[in-house]
Amino acid sequence: MSASVAVYRNIYTEDRFKQAYGSDDSTSGSLRLREKLAGSCRCSRRVCLHLLSERVPIFNWLPRYRLKKWILGDTIGGLTVGILHIPQGMAFALLTSVAPIFGLYTSFFPVVLYMFFGTGRHVSTGTFAVVSLMTGSVVEQLVPTPLEMNSSSSEAADFEAQRIGVASAVALLSGIIMLCMFGLQLGFLSTYLSEPIVKAFTSAAAFHVTVSQIQSMLGLRLPRHTGTFSLFKTLASVMENLPHTNMAELLISMVCLAVLVIVKEINMRYRKRLRTPIPVEILTVMIATGVAYAFSLDSSYNIEIVGHIPAGFPKPRMPAVHTFPDIAGDTVAITFVGYAVSVSLAMIYADKHGYSIHPNQELLAHGISNTVSSFFTCFPSSATLATTNILESAGGYTQLSGLFTSLVVLIVLLLIGPLFYFLPKAVLACINVTSLRQMFLQFQDLPELWRISKIDLMVWVVTWLSVVVLNVDLGLAIGVVFSMMTVICRTQRAGCSVLGRASNTEIYRPLENHNKCYEVPGVKILTYNGPIYYGNRSFFREEMSKLLGLTPEKIRSREKARKALEKRERDATVSTVERGIANTLFSSENEFFKSETSESDVQAVLIDCSSVTFVDVAGARLFVQMCTECQKVGVHVYLANCNESVLKILTSSGLMTYMNPQHIFVTVHDAVMFIQQQKEKPPENTTTVWV
């Protein structure tokens, strides 16, 4: 059974609708602003407590913690992630071009700080491969590796101190940038790194990480290449030095890769059956360390090992702040990547588990984490893909899992760290490569992108190729610019359509997709599906002129005919008054002009502004120009469905000087009914809309 709708009401122009239903209080906006400012400046105990719980979320969620329900999941998840942090922290430290101990520090301090200030319940922070790789490029540029250096000399200690000083400076500056962004409430900027950009960037960066680790897996001692085309330079260098491969390290790498890949695949396929994933990384580290120690592989086969890992807490140390001018550009890119990945991960799991994330508070959390950690010889940190996924799958519920993660790392720092002295660096390189599994699997998204949006697929491909071919930071910048260009192109080329009316309804739809709708005789109803601004005003004018058929020649000829008619009307009026008789010539000439402008010609243009999100000064001037051109040919212009901001700009730009304010209607149907009634009879004070 079909239902029907019948409506009987007055025709509403915008002015009449505001008079009937608008707000009478013109000062309500300013009063609300004044009350908001006064409320923000008010200080009380309740306000202070609210601010404290908002800026330090642990005071908000910890009193409501469900001990019996959540503690087991947080404990297991935290311990599992903590065990994974140990090998990954040391491995990602090699990506950062610093000693492995600094990776353990970076796996401890940010975790503790994020537990206090973060809003992501399932977010695991610490070392992240992409951020570490980008930081390592900065370190290599400022403190390049010398070809010959005695590892036991004081020169080596000074060299390591310089490197971690630069890495800590990057962390400090990154934290300061995040804190400044928090102060300016710029959390929304992460939206400029769209999902295709982030996925393509991390997938391409995974190739850089893999290529950079090949030399360690082959036992080659090669300088690290940075800058444009660094991936190809590294590959060329590796191929050139293949004859110098250390076969023992190659064998270790092949065995470790086989074990890590197989066990990780088991963890992935049977994750629903396993309470916690098999900690294959830490087991591999322990076994490899024992084997290297038992057979003295470092001295017998010249295998590169981790070396001395000091026990205990690091002493606070000032980062190399004098390098700020040199690292500023790279640090901005590192900051945006770390923040975008962190917020994206937090939002994914927040949506999955039904809670909310505050992007600006995340800026504060990661800003404090990086700023404070930098004084304890840590390099930049962020949320990590692998550990966050493991934390959620292992049953973590809240940020309290970070406490158990940090306890595991703390035990290693205080007691166990020196035992990893004989750990081969090739094992850490294998851990680095296998930790990128999720990033490589992002190629699986391409068929879905092709099906859903070809433009998003183009953004993915351009970003991926730019990062792989050029460099990590430059490729990211190109991806963001290209993505923004696609948005601009889509707004510039927004379609302009002619609307037709569905019979016996007030529904108007584009004629190209609805061939059973019909045009209202003498009225051209147009809609534009985008903003009208300086970037697309010429395209908008071109589309409108084409649909209306308003060529310059036609405008001139119609204007000339209209002026001639007006002159004859004036002469006829004078002749009628002087002779005191009716002039039949006037009516015949008027009818003659109407016949010249046949019913098929456009006598009124109605622009549906429902899809026009905003108009700037250039767009408003274009409206004025169109009105004057339409007036020259005797065509009236009407507007409908204008939002408040568009209508305000058009009014402020002087459009009402060239257009009747009573020609702006609430809906398209109101305007059509008004135009039809104007054609049939003289206007009345009250008219109605029938549907």
CSV table of C-alpha atoms in Angstrom, one decimal, residues 171-189 324 332 335-336 339 359-371:
chain,number,residue,atom,x,y,z
A,171,ALA,CA,62.0,14.4,20.1
A,172,LEU,CA,62.1,17.6,22.1
A,173,LEU,CA,61.3,19.8,19.1
A,174,SER,CA,58.5,17.4,18.0
A,175,GLY,CA,57.1,17.6,21.5
A,176,ILE,CA,57.2,21.4,21.5
A,177,ILE,CA,55.5,21.5,18.1
A,178,MET,CA,52.7,19.2,19.4
A,179,LEU,CA,52.3,21.3,22.6
A,180,CYS,CA,52.0,24.5,20.5
A,181,MET,CA,49.4,22.7,18.3
A,182,PHE,CA,47.5,21.7,21.4
A,183,GLY,CA,47.6,25.3,22.6
A,184,LEU,CA,46.1,26.5,19.3
A,185,GLN,CA,43.6,23.5,19.2
A,186,LEU,CA,45.0,22.3,15.9
A,187,GLY,CA,44.1,18.6,16.4
A,188,PHE,CA,42.0,18.8,13.2
A,189,LEU,CA,45.1,19.1,11.1
A,324,PHE,CA,67.1,23.0,16.0
A,332,VAL,CA,57.7,18.9,11.2
A,335,THR,CA,55.6,15.2,14.0
A,336,PHE,CA,52.8,15.0,11.6
A,339,TYR,CA,50.6,12.2,15.4
A,359,PRO,CA,42.5,14.7,19.1
A,360,ASN,CA,43.6,17.8,20.9
A,361,GLN,CA,44.2,15.8,24.1
A,362,GLU,CA,46.2,13.3,22.1
A,363,LEU,CA,48.4,16.2,21.0
A,364,LEU,CA,49.0,17.1,24.6
A,365,ALA,CA,49.7,13.4,25.5
A,366,HIS,CA,52.2,12.8,22.8
A,367,GLY,CA,53.7,16.3,23.2
A,368,ILE,CA,54.4,15.7,26.9
A,369,SER,CA,55.7,12.2,26.2
A,370,ASN,CA,58.2,13.4,23.6
A,371,THR,CA,59.2,16.5,25.5
